[in-house]
Every structure is written in structure tokens, then in C-alpha cells.
PDB file of C-alpha atoms and ligand atoms in Angstrom:
ATOM      1  CA  MET A 297      -0.031   0.014  -0.048  1.00  0.00           C
ATOM      2  CA  LYS A 298       1.208   3.375  -0.894  1.00  0.00           C
ATOM      3  CA  PHE A 299       0.655   6.412   1.238  1.00  0.00           C
ATOM      4  CA  TYR A 300       0.441  10.037   0.202  1.00  0.00           C
ATOM      5  CA  GLU A 301       0.675  13.377   2.038  1.00  0.00           C
ATOM      6  CA  LEU A 302      -2.018  16.027   0.972  1.00  0.00           C
ATOM      7  CA  GLU A 303      -0.359  19.165   0.159  1.00  0.00           C
ATOM      8  CA  PRO A 304      -2.274  22.216   0.719  1.00  0.00           C
ATOM      9  CA  GLY A 305      -3.086  25.346  -1.076  1.00  0.00           C
ATOM     10  CA  ASP A 306      -2.880  24.777  -4.945  1.00  0.00           C
ATOM     11  CA  ILE A 307      -4.817  27.845  -5.805  1.00  0.00           C
ATOM     12  CA  ASN A 308      -5.005  26.680  -9.507  1.00  0.00           C
ATOM     13  CA  LEU A 309      -6.846  23.520  -8.342  1.00  0.00           C
ATOM     14  CA  GLN A 310      -9.059  24.736  -5.460  1.00  0.00           C
ATOM     15  CA  LYS A 311     -12.287  26.811  -6.041  1.00  0.00           C
ATOM     16  CA  GLY A 312     -13.717  28.902  -3.371  1.00  0.00           C
ATOM     17  CA  THR A 313     -12.128  30.190  -0.050  1.00  0.00           C
ATOM     18  CA  TYR A 314     -13.004  30.588   3.524  1.00  0.00           C
ATOM     19  CA  ASN A 315     -11.870  32.322   6.759  1.00  0.00           C
ATOM     20  CA  ALA A 316     -12.985  30.384   9.950  1.00  0.00           C
ATOM     21  CA  THR A 317     -11.671  29.301  13.250  1.00  0.00           C
ATOM     22  CA  TYR A 318     -12.771  26.482  15.645  1.00  0.00           C
ATOM     23  CA  LYS A 319     -15.401  27.244  18.130  1.00  0.00           C
ATOM     24  CA  TRP A 320     -13.586  25.920  21.271  1.00  0.00           C
ATOM     25  CA  LYS A 321      -9.760  25.594  22.060  1.00  0.00           C
ATOM     26  CA  LEU A 322      -7.456  24.992  24.786  1.00  0.00           C
ATOM     27  CA  PRO A 323      -5.383  28.002  25.711  1.00  0.00           C
ATOM     28  CA  GLY A 324      -1.654  28.405  24.866  1.00  0.00           C
ATOM     29  CA  VAL A 325       0.652  28.041  27.695  1.00  0.00           C
ATOM     30  CA  SER A 326       3.841  29.531  29.287  1.00  0.00           C
ATOM     31  CA  CYS A 327       5.644  26.207  30.348  1.00  0.00           C
ATOM     32  CA  PRO A 328       7.236  26.586  33.809  1.00  0.00           C
ATOM     33  CA  THR A 329       9.728  23.649  32.877  1.00  0.00           C
ATOM     34  CA  CYS A 330      10.920  24.306  29.294  1.00  0.00           C
ATOM     35  CA  LYS A 331      10.038  27.929  29.604  1.00  0.00           C
ATOM     36  CA  THR A 332       8.557  28.018  26.253  1.00  0.00           C
ATOM     37  CA  ILE A 333       5.278  30.042  25.351  1.00  0.00           C
ATOM     38  CA  TRP A 334       3.451  27.865  22.749  1.00  0.00           C
ATOM     39  CA  GLY A 335       0.235  26.372  21.249  1.00  0.00           C
ATOM     40  CA  GLY A 336       0.455  23.614  18.818  1.00  0.00           C
ATOM     41  CA  ALA A 337      -1.214  23.481  15.273  1.00  0.00           C
ATOM     42  CA  GLY A 338      -3.135  20.700  13.826  1.00  0.00           C
ATOM     43  CA  THR A 339      -4.567  18.990  16.923  1.00  0.00           C
ATOM     44  CA  ASN A 340      -8.158  19.505  15.648  1.00  0.00           C
ATOM     45  CA  TYR A 341     -11.220  17.665  16.910  1.00  0.00           C
ATOM     46  CA  PRO A 342     -14.351  19.042  14.933  1.00  0.00           C
ATOM     47  CA  ALA A 343     -16.529  16.144  16.163  1.00  0.00           C
ATOM     48  CA  VAL A 344     -15.727  16.814  19.781  1.00  0.00           C
ATOM     49  CA  ASP A 345     -18.665  19.127  21.147  1.00  0.00           C
ATOM     50  CA  LEU A 346     -17.686  21.161  24.353  1.00  0.00           C
ATOM     51  CA  SER A 347     -21.137  22.554  24.843  1.00  0.00           C
ATOM     52  CA  VAL A 348     -21.672  19.635  27.321  1.00  0.00           C
ATOM     53  CA  LEU A 349     -19.170  21.222  29.668  1.00  0.00           C
ATOM     54  CA  PRO A 350     -20.579  23.484  32.360  1.00  0.00           C
ATOM     55  CA  GLU A 351     -17.465  25.754  31.725  1.00  0.00           C
ATOM     56  CA  ALA A 352     -17.619  25.679  27.767  1.00  0.00           C
ATOM     57  CA  ARG A 353     -17.428  29.442  27.605  1.00  0.00           C
ATOM     58  CA  LYS A 354     -13.836  29.279  29.176  1.00  0.00           C
ATOM     59  CA  TYR A 355     -12.818  27.482  25.897  1.00  0.00           C
ATOM     60  CA  LEU A 356     -14.353  30.110  23.392  1.00  0.00           C
ATOM     61  CA  LYS A 357     -11.434  32.636  23.324  1.00  0.00           C
ATOM     62  CA  ALA A 358      -8.009  32.116  21.870  1.00  0.00           C
ATOM     63  CA  ARG A 359      -5.627  33.018  24.692  1.00  0.00           C
ATOM     64  CA  LEU A 360      -2.378  32.362  26.637  1.00  0.00           C
ATOM     65  CA  GLU A 361      -3.034  30.753  30.135  1.00  0.00           C
ATOM     66  CA  GLU A 362      -0.146  31.919  32.395  1.00  0.00           C
ATOM     67  CA  ASN A 363      -1.209  29.605  35.229  1.00  0.00           C
ATOM     68  CA  PHE A 364      -0.073  25.941  34.097  1.00  0.00           C
ATOM     69  CA  ASP A 365      -2.210  24.238  36.713  1.00  0.00           C
ATOM     70  CA  GLU A 366      -5.260  26.083  35.314  1.00  0.00           C
ATOM     71  CA  TYR A 367      -4.231  24.935  31.717  1.00  0.00           C
ATOM     72  CA  GLU A 368      -3.884  21.157  32.929  1.00  0.00           C
ATOM     73  CA  ARG A 369      -7.454  21.504  34.693  1.00  0.00           C
ATOM     74  CA  LEU A 370      -8.976  22.960  31.415  1.00  0.00           C
ATOM     75  CA  ARG A 371      -7.375  20.145  29.543  1.00  0.00           C
ATOM     76  CA  ASP A 372      -8.277  17.359  31.797  1.00  0.00           C
ATOM     77  CA  THR A 373     -11.842  18.536  31.824  1.00  0.00           C
ATOM     78  CA  VAL A 374     -12.006  17.803  28.100  1.00  0.00           C
ATOM     79  CA  ARG A 375     -10.147  14.524  28.283  1.00  0.00           C
ATOM     80  CA  PRO A 376     -13.139  12.157  28.818  1.00  0.00           C
ATOM     81  CA  LEU A 377     -14.962  13.512  25.615  1.00  0.00           C
ATOM     82  CA  LEU A 378     -12.035  12.191  23.483  1.00  0.00           C
ATOM     83  CA  PRO A 379     -10.743   8.537  22.944  1.00  0.00           C
ATOM     84  CA  PRO A 380      -8.223   8.043  25.747  1.00  0.00           C
ATOM     85  CA  ASP A 381      -5.043   7.930  23.216  1.00  0.00           C
ATOM     86  CA  ASP A 382      -5.880  11.053  21.241  1.00  0.00           C
ATOM     87  CA  PRO A 383      -3.281  13.760  21.832  1.00  0.00           C
ATOM     88  CA  LEU A 384      -4.171  16.877  23.514  1.00  0.00           C
ATOM     89  CA  GLU A 385      -1.663  19.962  23.710  1.00  0.00           C
ATOM     90  CA  PRO A 386      -1.932  23.644  24.160  1.00  0.00           C
ATOM     91  CA  ALA A 387      -4.247  25.255  21.470  1.00  0.00           C
ATOM     92  CA  ALA A 388      -5.845  22.018  20.476  1.00  0.00           C
ATOM     93  CA  THR A 389      -9.394  22.908  18.953  1.00  0.00           C
ATOM     94  CA  PHE A 390     -12.660  21.411  19.075  1.00  0.00           C
ATOM     95  CA  GLY A 391     -16.192  21.732  17.518  1.00  0.00           C
ATOM     96  CA  PRO A 392     -17.561  23.429  14.496  1.00  0.00           C
ATOM     97  CA  LEU A 393     -15.653  25.940  12.230  1.00  0.00           C
ATOM     98  CA  VAL A 394     -17.172  29.395  12.697  1.00  0.00           C
ATOM     99  CA  GLY A 395     -16.553  31.917   9.873  1.00  0.00           C
ATOM    100  CA  LYS A 396     -17.454  32.920   6.446  1.00  0.00           C
ATOM    101  CA  ALA A 397     -16.997  31.075   3.183  1.00  0.00           C
ATOM    102  CA  ARG A 398     -17.430  32.065  -0.570  1.00  0.00           C
ATOM    103  CA  GLY A 399     -18.177  29.560  -3.237  1.00  0.00           C
ATOM    104  CA  PRO A 400     -18.564  27.800  -5.585  1.00  0.00           C
ATOM    105  CA  PHE A 401     -16.228  25.145  -4.182  1.00  0.00           C
ATOM    106  CA  SER A 402     -13.975  22.477  -5.554  1.00  0.00           C
ATOM    107  CA  ALA A 403     -15.012  18.874  -4.177  1.00  0.00           C
ATOM    108  CA  PHE A 404     -12.388  19.468  -1.552  1.00  0.00           C
ATOM    109  CA  VAL A 405     -11.008  22.718   0.004  1.00  0.00           C
ATOM    110  CA  HIS A 406      -7.705  22.198   1.591  1.00  0.00           C
ATOM    111  CA  GLN A 407      -6.816  25.932   2.143  1.00  0.00           C
ATOM    112  CA  TYR A 408      -4.995  25.317   5.372  1.00  0.00           C
ATOM    113  CA  GLY A 409      -2.862  22.417   5.830  1.00  0.00           C
ATOM    114  CA  ASP A 410      -4.313  20.916   8.946  1.00  0.00           C
ATOM    115  CA  ILE A 411      -8.027  21.265   7.830  1.00  0.00           C
ATOM    116  CA  LEU A 412      -9.766  19.419   5.021  1.00  0.00           C
ATOM    117  CA  LEU A 413     -13.408  20.604   3.825  1.00  0.00           C
ATOM    118  CA  VAL A 414     -15.510  18.473   1.561  1.00  0.00           C
ATOM    119  CA  GLN A 415     -18.594  18.723  -0.539  1.00  0.00           C
ATOM    120  CA  PRO A 416     -21.269  16.362   0.966  1.00  0.00           C
ATOM    121  CA  THR A 417     -21.776  14.633  -2.510  1.00  0.00           C
ATOM    122  CA  ALA A 418     -18.089  13.963  -2.689  1.00  0.00           C
ATOM    123  CA  LEU A 419     -18.058  12.437   0.830  1.00  0.00           C
ATOM    124  CA  GLU A 420     -20.987  10.139  -0.066  1.00  0.00           C
ATOM    125  CA  VAL A 421     -18.723   9.011  -3.200  1.00  0.00           C
ATOM    126  CA  LEU A 422     -15.817   8.284  -0.907  1.00  0.00           C
ATOM    127  CA  GLN A 423     -17.970   6.432   1.770  1.00  0.00           C
ATOM    128  CA  GLY A 424     -19.892   4.557  -1.019  1.00  0.00           C
ATOM    129  CA  GLU A 425     -16.440   3.300  -2.246  1.00  0.00           C
ATOM    130  CA  GLY A 426     -15.977   1.743   1.226  1.00  0.00           C
ATOM    131  CA  LEU A 427     -13.135   4.397   2.327  1.00  0.00           C
ATOM    132  CA  ARG A 428     -12.760   4.187   6.124  1.00  0.00           C
ATOM    133  CA  GLY A 429     -12.293   6.640   8.829  1.00  0.00           C
ATOM    134  CA  LEU A 430     -14.254   9.686   6.994  1.00  0.00           C
ATOM    135  CA  ARG A 431     -16.282  11.616   9.385  1.00  0.00           C
ATOM    136  CA  GLY A 432     -17.920  14.823   7.976  1.00  0.00           C
ATOM    137  CA  CYS A 433     -18.830  17.559  10.748  1.00  0.00           C
ATOM    138  CA  ARG A 434     -21.347  20.322  10.219  1.00  0.00           C
ATOM    139  CA  THR A 435     -19.639  23.706  10.503  1.00  0.00           C
ATOM    140  CA  GLU A 436     -20.951  27.104  11.722  1.00  0.00           C
ATOM    141  CA  ILE A 437     -19.658  28.810   8.632  1.00  0.00           C
ATOM    142  CA  ARG A 438     -21.807  31.397   6.683  1.00  0.00           C
ATOM    143  CA  PHE A 439     -21.864  30.149   3.308  1.00  0.00           C
ATOM    144  CA  SER A 440     -22.348  32.492   0.174  1.00  0.00           C
ATOM    145  CA  PRO A 441     -23.817  32.681  -2.406  1.00  0.00           C
ATOM    146  CA  LYS A 442     -27.217  31.499  -0.814  1.00  0.00           C
ATOM    147  CA  GLY A 443     -28.361  28.097  -1.556  1.00  0.00           C
ATOM    148  CA  ILE A 444     -24.686  26.727  -2.159  1.00  0.00           C
ATOM    149  CA  PRO A 445     -24.036  23.133  -0.571  1.00  0.00           C
ATOM    150  CA  GLU A 446     -22.449  23.713   2.728  1.00  0.00           C
ATOM    151  CA  LEU A 447     -18.977  22.096   2.964  1.00  0.00           C
ATOM    152  CA  LEU A 448     -18.320  19.620   5.822  1.00  0.00           C
ATOM    153  CA  ASP A 449     -15.151  19.626   7.955  1.00  0.00           C
ATOM    154  CA  LEU A 450     -13.564  16.175   8.273  1.00  0.00           C
ATOM    155  CA  HIS A 451     -12.691  14.892  11.611  1.00  0.00           C
ATOM    156  CA  ILE A 452      -9.362  13.425  11.042  1.00  0.00           C
ATOM    157  CA  GLU A 453      -7.873  11.015  13.601  1.00  0.00           C
ATOM    158  CA  PRO A 454      -4.227  11.515  14.853  1.00  0.00           C
ATOM    159  CA  ARG A 455      -2.517   8.174  13.820  1.00  0.00           C
ATOM    160  CA  GLY A 456       0.697   7.095  12.405  1.00  0.00           C
ATOM    161  CA  LEU A 457       4.135   8.800  12.767  1.00  0.00           C
ATOM    162  CA  LEU A 458       6.925  10.301  11.116  1.00  0.00           C
ATOM    163  CA  HIS A 459       9.845   8.007  10.944  1.00  0.00           C
ATOM    164  CA  PRO A 460      12.404   8.611  13.898  1.00  0.00           C
ATOM    165  CA  ASP A 461      15.022   9.629  11.314  1.00  0.00           C
ATOM    166  CA  CYS A 462      12.869  12.565  10.322  1.00  0.00           C
ATOM    167  CA  ILE A 463      13.618  14.030  14.105  1.00  0.00           C
ATOM    168  CA  PRO A 464      16.984  15.884  13.724  1.00  0.00           C
ATOM    169  CA  ARG A 465      19.743  14.611  15.862  1.00  0.00           C
ATOM    170  CA  GLY A 466      20.149  16.736  18.988  1.00  0.00           C
ATOM    171  CA  THR A 467      16.346  17.538  19.235  1.00  0.00           C
ATOM    172  CA  PRO A 468      15.654  17.487  22.955  1.00  0.00           C
ATOM    173  CA  PRO A 469      12.941  14.802  23.895  1.00  0.00           C
ATOM    174  CA  PRO A 470       9.319  15.869  24.532  1.00  0.00           C
ATOM    175  CA  CYS A 471       8.992  18.273  27.600  1.00  0.00           C
ATOM    176  CA  PRO A 472       7.732  16.222  30.452  1.00  0.00           C
ATOM    177  CA  LYS A 473       5.532  19.058  31.657  1.00  0.00           C
ATOM    178  CA  CYS A 474       3.811  20.475  28.570  1.00  0.00           C
ATOM    179  CA  GLY A 475       4.742  17.728  25.931  1.00  0.00           C
ATOM    180  CA  ARG A 476       6.387  20.100  23.466  1.00  0.00           C
ATOM    181  CA  HIS A 477       8.615  18.282  20.869  1.00  0.00           C
ATOM    182  CA  ALA A 478       9.913  20.975  18.700  1.00  0.00           C
ATOM    183  CA  PHE A 479      11.407  20.055  15.195  1.00  0.00           C
ATOM    184  CA  SER A 480      10.792  21.255  11.648  1.00  0.00           C
ATOM    185  CA  LEU A 481       9.247  18.974   8.966  1.00  0.00           C
ATOM    186  CA  PRO A 482      11.870  17.636   6.826  1.00  0.00           C
ATOM    187  CA  LYS A 483      11.733  18.516   3.003  1.00  0.00           C
ATOM    188  CA  GLU A 484      11.564  14.624   2.265  1.00  0.00           C
ATOM    189  CA  PRO A 485       9.443  13.115   5.239  1.00  0.00           C
ATOM    190  CA  ILE A 486       9.291   9.270   5.714  1.00  0.00           C
ATOM    191  CA  LEU A 487       6.628   7.388   7.459  1.00  0.00           C
ATOM    192  CA  ASP A 488       7.135   5.076  10.318  1.00  0.00           C
ATOM    193  CA  ALA A 489       5.750   1.740   8.661  1.00  0.00           C
ATOM    194  CA  ALA A 490       4.905   0.123  11.942  1.00  0.00           C
ATOM    195  CA  SER A 491       2.927   2.988  13.152  1.00  0.00           C
ATOM    196  CA  LEU A 492       0.540   3.256  10.090  1.00  0.00           C
ATOM    197  CA  PRO A 493      -3.188   2.325  10.661  1.00  0.00           C
ATOM    198  CA  LYS A 494      -4.580  -0.468   8.871  1.00  0.00           C
ATOM    199  CA  ASP A 495      -8.278   0.557   9.449  1.00  0.00           C
ATOM    200  CA  LEU A 496      -8.113   4.212   8.071  1.00  0.00           C
ATOM    201  CA  ASP A 497      -7.794   5.815   4.635  1.00  0.00           C
ATOM    202  CA  LEU A 498      -7.311   9.452   6.060  1.00  0.00           C
ATOM    203  CA  PHE A 499      -5.314  10.343   9.060  1.00  0.00           C
ATOM    204  CA  ARG A 500      -2.976  12.886  10.404  1.00  0.00           C
ATOM    205  CA  LEU A 501       0.501  12.273  11.907  1.00  0.00           C
ATOM    206  CA  ARG A 502       0.552  12.207  15.762  1.00  0.00           C
ATOM    207  CA  ASN A 503       4.078  13.536  15.747  1.00  0.00           C
ATOM    208  CA  PHE A 504       3.281  16.172  13.225  1.00  0.00           C
ATOM    209  CA  ALA A 505      -0.363  17.093  13.425  1.00  0.00           C
ATOM    210  CA  THR A 506      -0.447  19.530  10.413  1.00  0.00           C
ATOM    211  CA  VAL A 507       0.530  16.640   7.981  1.00  0.00           C
ATOM    212  CA  LEU A 508      -2.598  14.645   6.476  1.00  0.00           C
ATOM    213  CA  ILE A 509      -2.026  11.375   4.874  1.00  0.00           C
ATOM    214  CA  VAL A 510      -4.265   9.333   2.708  1.00  0.00           C
ATOM    215  CA  THR A 511      -3.987   5.766   1.269  1.00  0.00           C
ATOM    216  CA  GLU A 512      -3.399   4.871  -2.329  1.00  0.00           C
ATOM    217  CA  ARG A 513      -7.268   3.652  -2.187  1.00  0.00           C
ATOM    218  CA  PHE A 514      -8.288   7.180  -1.553  1.00  0.00           C
ATOM    219  CA  LYS A 515      -6.364   8.593  -4.153  1.00  0.00           C
ATOM    220  CA  ASP A 516      -7.588   6.181  -6.633  1.00  0.00           C
ATOM    221  CA  VAL A 517     -11.178   6.895  -5.698  1.00  0.00           C
ATOM    222  CA  VAL A 518     -10.510  10.824  -5.911  1.00  0.00           C
ATOM    223  CA  GLU A 519      -8.963  10.278  -9.425  1.00  0.00           C
ATOM    224  CA  ARG A 520     -11.485   7.861 -10.717  1.00  0.00           C
ATOM    225  CA  PHE A 521     -14.505  10.156  -9.796  1.00  0.00           C
ATOM    226  CA  GLU A 522     -12.583  13.405 -10.829  1.00  0.00           C
ATOM    227  CA  LEU A 523     -12.845  14.965  -7.542  1.00  0.00           C
ATOM    228  CA  ASP A 524     -10.920  18.280  -7.592  1.00  0.00           C
ATOM    229  CA  GLY A 525      -9.099  20.234  -5.138  1.00  0.00           C
ATOM    230  CA  LEU A 526      -6.411  18.038  -3.857  1.00  0.00           C
ATOM    231  CA  THR A 527      -2.608  17.457  -4.466  1.00  0.00           C
ATOM    232  CA  PHE A 528      -1.138  14.183  -3.612  1.00  0.00           C
ATOM    233  CA  ARG A 529       2.626  13.539  -2.845  1.00  0.00           C
ATOM    234  CA  GLU A 530       3.725  10.071  -2.235  1.00  0.00           C
ATOM    235  CA  LEU A 531       5.782   9.564   1.016  1.00  0.00           C
ATOM    236  CA  PRO A 532       8.286   6.893   1.489  1.00  0.00           C
ATOM    237  CA  VAL A 533       7.623   4.316   4.283  1.00  0.00           C
ATOM    238  CA  ARG A 534      10.284   2.683   6.294  1.00  0.00           C
TER     239      ARG A 534
HETATM  240 ZN1   ZN B  51       7.448  22.358  28.455  1.00  0.00          ZN
END
């Protein structure tokens, strides 16, 4: 099985644009151990609904939480709403995208690397062909022009890893307090064979959440049905 990275943002292939952010998020942190002020990108859980939490409003605003204990409390309050193994990090996001979008749209809109929007009819095609792990979530985006089909946001599970050789020698291990593991994505990423899921045709990497990966099966269906808006790049697996 071959695996492909979805490369974002080919404006020649993609139709329509949007400007939106996730409704709920964890705050960024100032870590007392590694002394870094940070929030991650790509740890997005659009299917996770924080409105069930009594303190949901505390997650509405993007902000920095100076008190690390309070960050941990907010994080641990969200924890039971996710599968136990799903990573949570500062600035992780939840729930629907809120904002504006203007169509008409291509079958896929991959404007930001870590978010993949899809036309409902295209999602039906993918699911009808038996592709696995595709969950379309409603957004709170205001779509125009009026009457246009509303794009769905795909909830993409964090599974699979970059191969350890992709992490430059000398990179400090993850911070034991906040979990930060800082390195840049190599120009030629390699996937770690043993970590790749066998039950999903779309996923994001656990140790580089902005990288979206699809299987050869996914690419074949997209090409056979001429679904537009995506750019594929095969990644080696080791
Ligand atoms: Zn830290």
C-alpha cells in the first residue's frame, strides 16, 4: 500500500475560499519547565462538542494561560470527551468551524494544511466506495452565495508517525511537563511503517499533526471520480 501526503493550497486546483476558526480551544501555555510560550497546530477535533461542559465558555477565546495548573485543569476536563489515546496539547481545537466562506467550491477545499473541507456529495462518493475513517462534521460557517451546498469539515484521527530519522539529531525529547517536541518537518518526510493504521484511509500524523495522509485507495477513488481540489505527494515508508 502506498501513502500520500495531501499538500495544501494549490490555488489553481482549488475553488472557493473561507476564513474560519474552531469554536472551542485550549489556551496556549507558558511552560514552567521548558520556559516556552506555545500552542500547537493541527490538533483539531471538530466532532468533539464542548457545549456539554459547564465551563464551555472558558474555551471560546484563543488566549495564553499563564497559570499552568489552570491549563491542565481545562485540558483534563476535556479529556473524557475524546478517545483516551488522542493527543491533547496547548491550543488544541474542538467543535465546528465558525466564519465565512465563498463558493462555488471544488470537491475538496484544503486551504489550510491541517483542515480538510469536503462537499457532501463528494463525501458520499468516498464512503460509498468503502473508504474508512471519514467523518464529515457540520460547521457554523456562513456560506455564500445563498443556497450553495455547505462544506463539511472532516474529523481526522491522529494516527501514524513520522519515522524517527525525520527528527534531527540533537532535538531535545518531548518536555515532560507540557509535551512540546519541537522540530521542523523535513523536506522529504518518511513515514514509520509500524505506526501506520490499517483501518483508516485518511489520518494525520501524531508527531506532526499538520500533516494529512491518505492511502492509495483514497487517491484512486478521488482520481476515478475526478474529485478536484487535492494535491498528492507520495511519501516513502520505512
Ligand atoms: Zn514544557
